[in-house]
Amino acid sequence: AQSVTQLDSQVPVFEEAPVELRCNYSSSVSVYLFWYVQYPNQGLQLLLKYLSGSTLVKGINGFEAEFNKSQTSFHLRKPSVHISDTAEYFCAVSDRGGFKTIFGAGTRLFVKA
Amino acid sequence: NAGVMQNPRHLVRRRGQEARLRCSPMKGHSHVYWYRQLPEEGLKFMVYLQKENIIDESGMPKERFSAEFPKEGPSILRIQQVVRGDSAAYFCASSSRGADTEAFFGQGTRLTVV
């Protein structure tokens, strides 16, 4: 069975500063990895996904994430955040060939002026 | 192309009543997932369905909860005899294939049990 741990429940950061949201997963099989963003009172929107190939994945809104198999991590990064990036971010994993996507508990990103 | 449509957006039920949550997947999507989000928690997988079939219901509580995705019409998540602990946001997602494709989420149904 897979599991996902998001190490920070809240991350406050000033506008234009860099940010990293951490995600570790555990799985006995190869996985797909995802980051989703949830704005207040909205559903989730896909930021980026890792299926195979290059371990550095670029997504929408200037976000990127790096798959590190040895450390079983998939941390999300952005070099310069905006106020509009304030939202909740979810890391998710699903096993290849399976259909169930497991989500982490979420990290709430607060961007301050 | 309309996105995933969930209704109602907000639902208030008294303890003991039934709650019915509807989800219309995106056009062309035959895979539907239901998740529950409790306050300050992440999304918890409940059930995965394809048309007329339940593929994985390992996240569904054993009692009072059921889900269906009929050949025609929306997917329905039904909660019988609701209790206060059922209060949560329930999200539906759909995809065109399985785990390697993007799941598109609805805006959720916020159930409040009073």
PDB file of C-alpha atoms in Angstrom:
ATOM      1  CA  ALA A   1       0.000   0.000   0.000  1.00  0.00           C
ATOM      2  CA  GLN A   2       1.104   3.523  -0.675  1.00  0.00           C
ATOM      3  CA  SER A   3       1.238   6.422   1.730  1.00  0.00           C
ATOM      4  CA  VAL A   4       2.104  10.092   1.413  1.00  0.00           C
ATOM      5  CA  THR A   5       3.582  12.375   4.055  1.00  0.00           C
ATOM      6  CA  GLN A   6       3.605  16.117   3.646  1.00  0.00           C
ATOM      7  CA  LEU A   7       6.069  17.291   6.217  1.00  0.00           C
ATOM      8  CA  ASP A   8       4.762  20.821   6.704  1.00  0.00           C
ATOM      9  CA  SER A   9       1.139  21.591   7.486  1.00  0.00           C
ATOM     10  CA  GLN A  10       1.619  25.339   6.984  1.00  0.00           C
ATOM     11  CA  VAL A  11       4.293  27.332   5.197  1.00  0.00           C
ATOM     12  CA  PRO A  12       4.316  31.132   5.524  1.00  0.00           C
ATOM     13  CA  VAL A  13       6.524  32.976   3.070  1.00  0.00           C
ATOM     14  CA  PHE A  14       6.961  36.520   1.832  1.00  0.00           C
ATOM     15  CA  GLU A  15       6.053  37.497  -1.692  1.00  0.00           C
ATOM     16  CA  GLU A  16       8.836  36.990  -4.250  1.00  0.00           C
ATOM     17  CA  ALA A  17      10.692  34.606  -1.932  1.00  0.00           C
ATOM     18  CA  PRO A  18      11.406  31.000  -2.988  1.00  0.00           C
ATOM     19  CA  VAL A  19       9.403  28.177  -1.496  1.00  0.00           C
ATOM     20  CA  GLU A  20       9.705  24.408  -1.179  1.00  0.00           C
ATOM     21  CA  LEU A  21       6.836  22.186  -0.093  1.00  0.00           C
ATOM     22  CA  ARG A  22       8.035  18.767   0.985  1.00  0.00           C
ATOM     23  CA  CYS A  23       6.495  15.435   0.139  1.00  0.00           C
ATOM     24  CA  ASN A  24       7.683  11.924   0.922  1.00  0.00           C
ATOM     25  CA  TYR A  25       5.955   8.762  -0.136  1.00  0.00           C
ATOM     26  CA  SER A  26       6.233   5.082   0.541  1.00  0.00           C
ATOM     27  CA  SER A  27       5.380   2.322  -1.866  1.00  0.00           C
ATOM     28  CA  SER A  28       6.521  -1.183  -2.658  1.00  0.00           C
ATOM     29  CA  VAL A  29       5.892  -0.686  -6.355  1.00  0.00           C
ATOM     30  CA  SER A  30       6.630   1.932  -8.991  1.00  0.00           C
ATOM     31  CA  VAL A  31       4.415   4.950  -8.713  1.00  0.00           C
ATOM     32  CA  TYR A  32       3.039   7.991 -10.402  1.00  0.00           C
ATOM     33  CA  LEU A  33       3.340  11.228  -8.450  1.00  0.00           C
ATOM     34  CA  PHE A  34       1.203  14.345  -8.545  1.00  0.00           C
ATOM     35  CA  TRP A  35       0.868  17.780  -7.017  1.00  0.00           C
ATOM     36  CA  TYR A  36      -2.545  19.424  -6.868  1.00  0.00           C
ATOM     37  CA  VAL A  37      -3.547  22.910  -5.704  1.00  0.00           C
ATOM     38  CA  GLN A  38      -6.812  23.786  -3.991  1.00  0.00           C
ATOM     39  CA  TYR A  39      -7.983  27.382  -3.788  1.00  0.00           C
ATOM     40  CA  PRO A  40     -10.584  28.283  -1.127  1.00  0.00           C
ATOM     41  CA  ASN A  41     -13.955  26.666  -1.738  1.00  0.00           C
ATOM     42  CA  GLN A  42     -12.737  25.077  -4.950  1.00  0.00           C
ATOM     43  CA  GLY A  43     -11.921  21.609  -6.136  1.00  0.00           C
ATOM     44  CA  LEU A  44      -8.378  20.463  -6.821  1.00  0.00           C
ATOM     45  CA  GLN A  45      -6.431  21.429  -9.893  1.00  0.00           C
ATOM     46  CA  LEU A  46      -3.431  19.516 -11.207  1.00  0.00           C
ATOM     47  CA  LEU A  47      -0.139  21.434 -10.966  1.00  0.00           C
ATOM     48  CA  LEU A  48       2.172  18.770 -12.359  1.00  0.00           C
ATOM     49  CA  LYS A  49       2.750  15.047 -12.520  1.00  0.00           C
ATOM     50  CA  TYR A  50       5.622  12.592 -12.775  1.00  0.00           C
ATOM     51  CA  LEU A  51       4.987   9.460 -14.794  1.00  0.00           C
ATOM     52  CA  SER A  52       8.448   8.548 -16.090  1.00  0.00           C
ATOM     53  CA  GLY A  53      11.497  10.060 -17.759  1.00  0.00           C
ATOM     54  CA  SER A  54      13.140  13.245 -16.531  1.00  0.00           C
ATOM     55  CA  THR A  55      13.051  13.516 -12.768  1.00  0.00           C
ATOM     56  CA  LEU A  56      12.548  17.294 -12.926  1.00  0.00           C
ATOM     57  CA  VAL A  57       8.961  18.066 -13.794  1.00  0.00           C
ATOM     58  CA  LYS A  58       7.692  21.514 -14.690  1.00  0.00           C
ATOM     59  CA  GLY A  59       4.092  22.460 -14.110  1.00  0.00           C
ATOM     60  CA  ILE A  60       1.740  25.379 -14.346  1.00  0.00           C
ATOM     61  CA  ASN A  61       2.149  28.730 -12.597  1.00  0.00           C
ATOM     62  CA  GLY A  62       5.946  28.422 -12.467  1.00  0.00           C
ATOM     63  CA  PHE A  63       6.011  25.398 -10.168  1.00  0.00           C
ATOM     64  CA  GLU A  64       8.355  22.465 -10.562  1.00  0.00           C
ATOM     65  CA  ALA A  65       9.043  19.271  -8.644  1.00  0.00           C
ATOM     66  CA  GLU A  66      11.864  16.779  -8.544  1.00  0.00           C
ATOM     67  CA  PHE A  67      11.392  13.050  -8.192  1.00  0.00           C
ATOM     68  CA  ASN A  68      14.083  11.501  -6.011  1.00  0.00           C
ATOM     69  CA  LYS A  69      13.694   7.748  -6.000  1.00  0.00           C
ATOM     70  CA  SER A  70      16.423   7.034  -3.450  1.00  0.00           C
ATOM     71  CA  GLN A  71      14.891   9.445  -0.953  1.00  0.00           C
ATOM     72  CA  THR A  72      11.315   8.645  -2.020  1.00  0.00           C
ATOM     73  CA  SER A  73      10.596  12.336  -2.239  1.00  0.00           C
ATOM     74  CA  PHE A  74       8.750  14.621  -4.632  1.00  0.00           C
ATOM     75  CA  HIS A  75       9.260  18.140  -3.308  1.00  0.00           C
ATOM     76  CA  LEU A  76       7.488  21.068  -4.952  1.00  0.00           C
ATOM     77  CA  ARG A  77       9.379  24.306  -5.569  1.00  0.00           C
ATOM     78  CA  LYS A  78       8.831  27.773  -6.925  1.00  0.00           C
ATOM     79  CA  PRO A  79      11.657  30.337  -7.171  1.00  0.00           C
ATOM     80  CA  SER A  80       9.465  33.383  -6.548  1.00  0.00           C
ATOM     81  CA  VAL A  81       5.950  33.211  -5.122  1.00  0.00           C
ATOM     82  CA  HIS A  82       3.040  35.594  -5.601  1.00  0.00           C
ATOM     83  CA  ILE A  83       0.165  36.493  -3.302  1.00  0.00           C
ATOM     84  CA  SER A  84      -2.086  34.548  -5.648  1.00  0.00           C
ATOM     85  CA  ASP A  85      -0.185  31.322  -4.829  1.00  0.00           C
ATOM     86  CA  THR A  86      -1.818  31.289  -1.401  1.00  0.00           C
ATOM     87  CA  ALA A  87      -3.675  27.986  -1.382  1.00  0.00           C
ATOM     88  CA  GLU A  88      -3.517  24.418  -0.124  1.00  0.00           C
ATOM     89  CA  TYR A  89      -1.204  22.048  -1.942  1.00  0.00           C
ATOM     90  CA  PHE A  90      -1.631  18.283  -2.018  1.00  0.00           C
ATOM     91  CA  CYS A  91       0.918  15.695  -2.969  1.00  0.00           C
ATOM     92  CA  ALA A  92      -0.533  12.444  -4.294  1.00  0.00           C
ATOM     93  CA  VAL A  93       0.685   9.013  -5.376  1.00  0.00           C
ATOM     94  CA  SER A  94      -0.852   6.189  -7.324  1.00  0.00           C
ATOM     95  CA  ASP A  95       0.646   2.831  -8.186  1.00  0.00           C
ATOM     96  CA  ARG A  96       1.242   2.012 -11.813  1.00  0.00           C
ATOM     97  CA  GLY A  97      -1.481  -0.246 -13.018  1.00  0.00           C
ATOM     98  CA  GLY A  98      -3.718   0.721 -10.149  1.00  0.00           C
ATOM     99  CA  PHE A  99      -6.427   3.270  -9.997  1.00  0.00           C
ATOM    100  CA  LYS A 100      -6.419   4.579  -6.472  1.00  0.00           C
ATOM    101  CA  THR A 101      -4.699   7.880  -5.860  1.00  0.00           C
ATOM    102  CA  ILE A 102      -3.620   8.522  -2.276  1.00  0.00           C
ATOM    103  CA  PHE A 103      -3.339  12.109  -1.096  1.00  0.00           C
ATOM    104  CA  GLY A 104      -1.238  13.687   1.602  1.00  0.00           C
ATOM    105  CA  ALA A 105      -2.787  15.809   4.322  1.00  0.00           C
ATOM    106  CA  GLY A 106      -1.941  19.005   2.481  1.00  0.00           C
ATOM    107  CA  THR A 107       0.322  21.994   3.028  1.00  0.00           C
ATOM    108  CA  ARG A 108      -1.220  25.408   3.417  1.00  0.00           C
ATOM    109  CA  LEU A 109       0.934  28.034   1.730  1.00  0.00           C
ATOM    110  CA  PHE A 110       0.504  31.607   2.971  1.00  0.00           C
ATOM    111  CA  VAL A 111       2.159  34.280   0.863  1.00  0.00           C
ATOM    112  CA  LYS A 112       2.530  37.572   2.694  1.00  0.00           C
ATOM    113  CA  ALA A 113       3.120  40.995   1.176  1.00  0.00           C
TER     114      ALA A 113
ATOM    115  CA  ASN B   1     -16.693  21.157 -22.328  1.00  0.00           C
ATOM    116  CA  ALA B   2     -18.136  21.464 -18.868  1.00  0.00           C
ATOM    117  CA  GLY B   3     -15.973  20.271 -16.043  1.00  0.00           C
ATOM    118  CA  VAL B   4     -16.933  17.827 -13.338  1.00  0.00           C
ATOM    119  CA  MET B   5     -20.260  18.939 -11.921  1.00  0.00           C
ATOM    120  CA  GLN B   6     -21.226  18.204  -8.375  1.00  0.00           C
ATOM    121  CA  ASN B   7     -24.510  19.059  -6.773  1.00  0.00           C
ATOM    122  CA  PRO B   8     -25.586  20.299  -4.476  1.00  0.00           C
ATOM    123  CA  ARG B   9     -22.671  22.507  -3.450  1.00  0.00           C
ATOM    124  CA  HIS B  10     -23.971  22.675   0.085  1.00  0.00           C
ATOM    125  CA  LEU B  11     -26.211  20.173   1.823  1.00  0.00           C
ATOM    126  CA  VAL B  12     -27.608  20.343   5.331  1.00  0.00           C
ATOM    127  CA  ARG B  13     -29.140  17.237   6.867  1.00  0.00           C
ATOM    128  CA  ARG B  14     -30.438  16.393  10.314  1.00  0.00           C
ATOM    129  CA  ARG B  15     -29.056  13.376  12.074  1.00  0.00           C
ATOM    130  CA  GLY B  16     -30.736  10.222  10.829  1.00  0.00           C
ATOM    131  CA  GLN B  17     -31.648  11.590   7.391  1.00  0.00           C
ATOM    132  CA  GLU B  18     -30.218  10.447   4.084  1.00  0.00           C
ATOM    133  CA  ALA B  19     -27.761  12.463   2.022  1.00  0.00           C
ATOM    134  CA  ARG B  20     -27.443  12.001  -1.737  1.00  0.00           C
ATOM    135  CA  LEU B  21     -24.500  13.593  -3.500  1.00  0.00           C
ATOM    136  CA  ARG B  22     -24.362  13.706  -7.268  1.00  0.00           C
ATOM    137  CA  CYS B  23     -21.429  13.857  -9.628  1.00  0.00           C
ATOM    138  CA  SER B  24     -21.505  14.241 -13.389  1.00  0.00           C
ATOM    139  CA  PRO B  25     -18.060  13.458 -14.820  1.00  0.00           C
ATOM    140  CA  MET B  26     -16.500  15.333 -17.682  1.00  0.00           C
ATOM    141  CA  LYS B  27     -17.738  14.337 -21.093  1.00  0.00           C
ATOM    142  CA  GLY B  28     -15.972  11.223 -22.285  1.00  0.00           C
ATOM    143  CA  HIS B  29     -14.746  10.223 -18.832  1.00  0.00           C
ATOM    144  CA  SER B  30     -15.746   6.805 -17.598  1.00  0.00           C
ATOM    145  CA  HIS B  31     -13.699   6.696 -14.385  1.00  0.00           C
ATOM    146  CA  VAL B  32     -15.125   8.335 -11.260  1.00  0.00           C
ATOM    147  CA  TYR B  33     -13.549   8.690  -7.847  1.00  0.00           C
ATOM    148  CA  TRP B  34     -15.031   9.942  -4.580  1.00  0.00           C
ATOM    149  CA  TYR B  35     -12.957  11.503  -1.831  1.00  0.00           C
ATOM    150  CA  ARG B  36     -13.825  12.898   1.585  1.00  0.00           C
ATOM    151  CA  GLN B  37     -12.040  15.871   3.095  1.00  0.00           C
ATOM    152  CA  LEU B  38     -12.415  16.437   6.794  1.00  0.00           C
ATOM    153  CA  PRO B  39     -11.374  19.757   8.350  1.00  0.00           C
ATOM    154  CA  GLU B  40      -7.601  20.076   8.610  1.00  0.00           C
ATOM    155  CA  GLU B  41      -7.123  16.743   6.858  1.00  0.00           C
ATOM    156  CA  GLY B  42      -6.204  15.714   3.371  1.00  0.00           C
ATOM    157  CA  LEU B  43      -8.383  13.938   0.898  1.00  0.00           C
ATOM    158  CA  LYS B  44      -9.290  10.400   1.842  1.00  0.00           C
ATOM    159  CA  PHE B  45     -10.049   8.000  -0.971  1.00  0.00           C
ATOM    160  CA  MET B  46     -13.467   6.433  -0.682  1.00  0.00           C
ATOM    161  CA  VAL B  47     -14.391   4.623  -3.860  1.00  0.00           C
ATOM    162  CA  TYR B  48     -13.470   4.212  -7.520  1.00  0.00           C
ATOM    163  CA  LEU B  49     -16.128   3.361 -10.075  1.00  0.00           C
ATOM    164  CA  GLN B  50     -16.448   2.794 -13.763  1.00  0.00           C
ATOM    165  CA  LYS B  51     -19.759   2.657 -15.552  1.00  0.00           C
ATOM    166  CA  GLU B  52     -21.996   0.211 -13.678  1.00  0.00           C
ATOM    167  CA  ASN B  53     -19.060  -1.225 -11.733  1.00  0.00           C
ATOM    168  CA  ILE B  54     -17.422  -0.577  -8.396  1.00  0.00           C
ATOM    169  CA  ILE B  55     -13.721  -1.184  -8.913  1.00  0.00           C
ATOM    170  CA  ASP B  56     -12.315  -0.302  -5.506  1.00  0.00           C
ATOM    171  CA  GLU B  57     -14.366   0.604  -2.447  1.00  0.00           C
ATOM    172  CA  SER B  58     -11.670   0.030   0.127  1.00  0.00           C
ATOM    173  CA  GLY B  59     -12.081   3.539   1.533  1.00  0.00           C
ATOM    174  CA  MET B  60     -15.820   3.354   2.059  1.00  0.00           C
ATOM    175  CA  PRO B  61     -17.146   2.909   5.577  1.00  0.00           C
ATOM    176  CA  LYS B  62     -18.687  -0.528   5.874  1.00  0.00           C
ATOM    177  CA  GLU B  63     -22.090   0.750   6.887  1.00  0.00           C
ATOM    178  CA  ARG B  64     -24.431   3.513   5.713  1.00  0.00           C
ATOM    179  CA  PHE B  65     -22.317   4.515   2.709  1.00  0.00           C
ATOM    180  CA  SER B  66     -22.893   3.350  -0.855  1.00  0.00           C
ATOM    181  CA  ALA B  67     -21.976   4.542  -4.321  1.00  0.00           C
ATOM    182  CA  GLU B  68     -23.137   3.858  -7.834  1.00  0.00           C
ATOM    183  CA  PHE B  69     -22.346   4.966 -11.353  1.00  0.00           C
ATOM    184  CA  PRO B  70     -25.202   3.843 -13.578  1.00  0.00           C
ATOM    185  CA  LYS B  71     -25.054   3.443 -17.314  1.00  0.00           C
ATOM    186  CA  GLU B  72     -27.026   6.637 -17.676  1.00  0.00           C
ATOM    187  CA  GLY B  73     -26.874   9.581 -15.355  1.00  0.00           C
ATOM    188  CA  PRO B  74     -24.538  10.845 -12.679  1.00  0.00           C
ATOM    189  CA  SER B  75     -22.617   8.955 -10.060  1.00  0.00           C
ATOM    190  CA  ILE B  76     -24.347   9.007  -6.685  1.00  0.00           C
ATOM    191  CA  LEU B  77     -22.778   8.820  -3.243  1.00  0.00           C
ATOM    192  CA  ARG B  78     -25.451   7.927  -0.716  1.00  0.00           C
ATOM    193  CA  ILE B  79     -25.103   8.254   3.025  1.00  0.00           C
ATOM    194  CA  GLN B  80     -27.910   6.783   5.067  1.00  0.00           C
ATOM    195  CA  GLN B  81     -28.774   7.782   8.627  1.00  0.00           C
ATOM    196  CA  VAL B  82     -26.204  10.569   8.697  1.00  0.00           C
ATOM    197  CA  VAL B  83     -24.326  11.405  11.892  1.00  0.00           C
ATOM    198  CA  ARG B  84     -22.398  14.541  12.880  1.00  0.00           C
ATOM    199  CA  GLY B  85     -19.118  12.848  11.991  1.00  0.00           C
ATOM    200  CA  ASP B  86     -20.221  12.646   8.364  1.00  0.00           C
ATOM    201  CA  SER B  87     -19.924  16.430   8.068  1.00  0.00           C
ATOM    202  CA  ALA B  88     -17.188  17.024   5.518  1.00  0.00           C
ATOM    203  CA  ALA B  89     -16.504  18.113   1.977  1.00  0.00           C
ATOM    204  CA  TYR B  90     -17.017  15.344  -0.538  1.00  0.00           C
ATOM    205  CA  PHE B  91     -15.151  15.633  -3.805  1.00  0.00           C
ATOM    206  CA  CYS B  92     -15.728  13.754  -6.983  1.00  0.00           C
ATOM    207  CA  ALA B  93     -13.073  13.400  -9.676  1.00  0.00           C
ATOM    208  CA  SER B  94     -13.174  11.869 -13.117  1.00  0.00           C
ATOM    209  CA  SER B  95     -10.585  10.728 -15.608  1.00  0.00           C
ATOM    210  CA  SER B  96     -10.534   9.229 -19.057  1.00  0.00           C
ATOM    211  CA  ARG B  97      -8.316   6.338 -18.010  1.00  0.00           C
ATOM    212  CA  GLY B  98      -6.680   5.084 -14.871  1.00  0.00           C
ATOM    213  CA  ALA B  99      -3.938   6.165 -12.554  1.00  0.00           C
ATOM    214  CA  ASP B 100      -1.602   7.763 -15.087  1.00  0.00           C
ATOM    215  CA  THR B 101      -4.042  10.360 -16.317  1.00  0.00           C
ATOM    216  CA  GLU B 102      -5.064  13.617 -14.748  1.00  0.00           C
ATOM    217  CA  ALA B 103      -8.085  13.463 -12.531  1.00  0.00           C
ATOM    218  CA  PHE B 104     -10.348  16.468 -12.859  1.00  0.00           C
ATOM    219  CA  PHE B 105     -12.090  17.489  -9.684  1.00  0.00           C
ATOM    220  CA  GLY B 106     -15.483  18.964  -9.049  1.00  0.00           C
ATOM    221  CA  GLN B 107     -15.962  21.814  -6.621  1.00  0.00           C
ATOM    222  CA  GLY B 108     -17.227  19.502  -3.948  1.00  0.00           C
ATOM    223  CA  THR B 109     -20.336  19.107  -1.863  1.00  0.00           C
ATOM    224  CA  ARG B 110     -20.110  20.411   1.666  1.00  0.00           C
ATOM    225  CA  LEU B 111     -22.287  18.285   3.889  1.00  0.00           C
ATOM    226  CA  THR B 112     -23.291  19.621   7.270  1.00  0.00           C
ATOM    227  CA  VAL B 113     -25.135  17.361   9.673  1.00  0.00           C
ATOM    228  CA  VAL B 114     -27.019  19.202  12.387  1.00  0.00           C
TER     229      VAL B 114
END
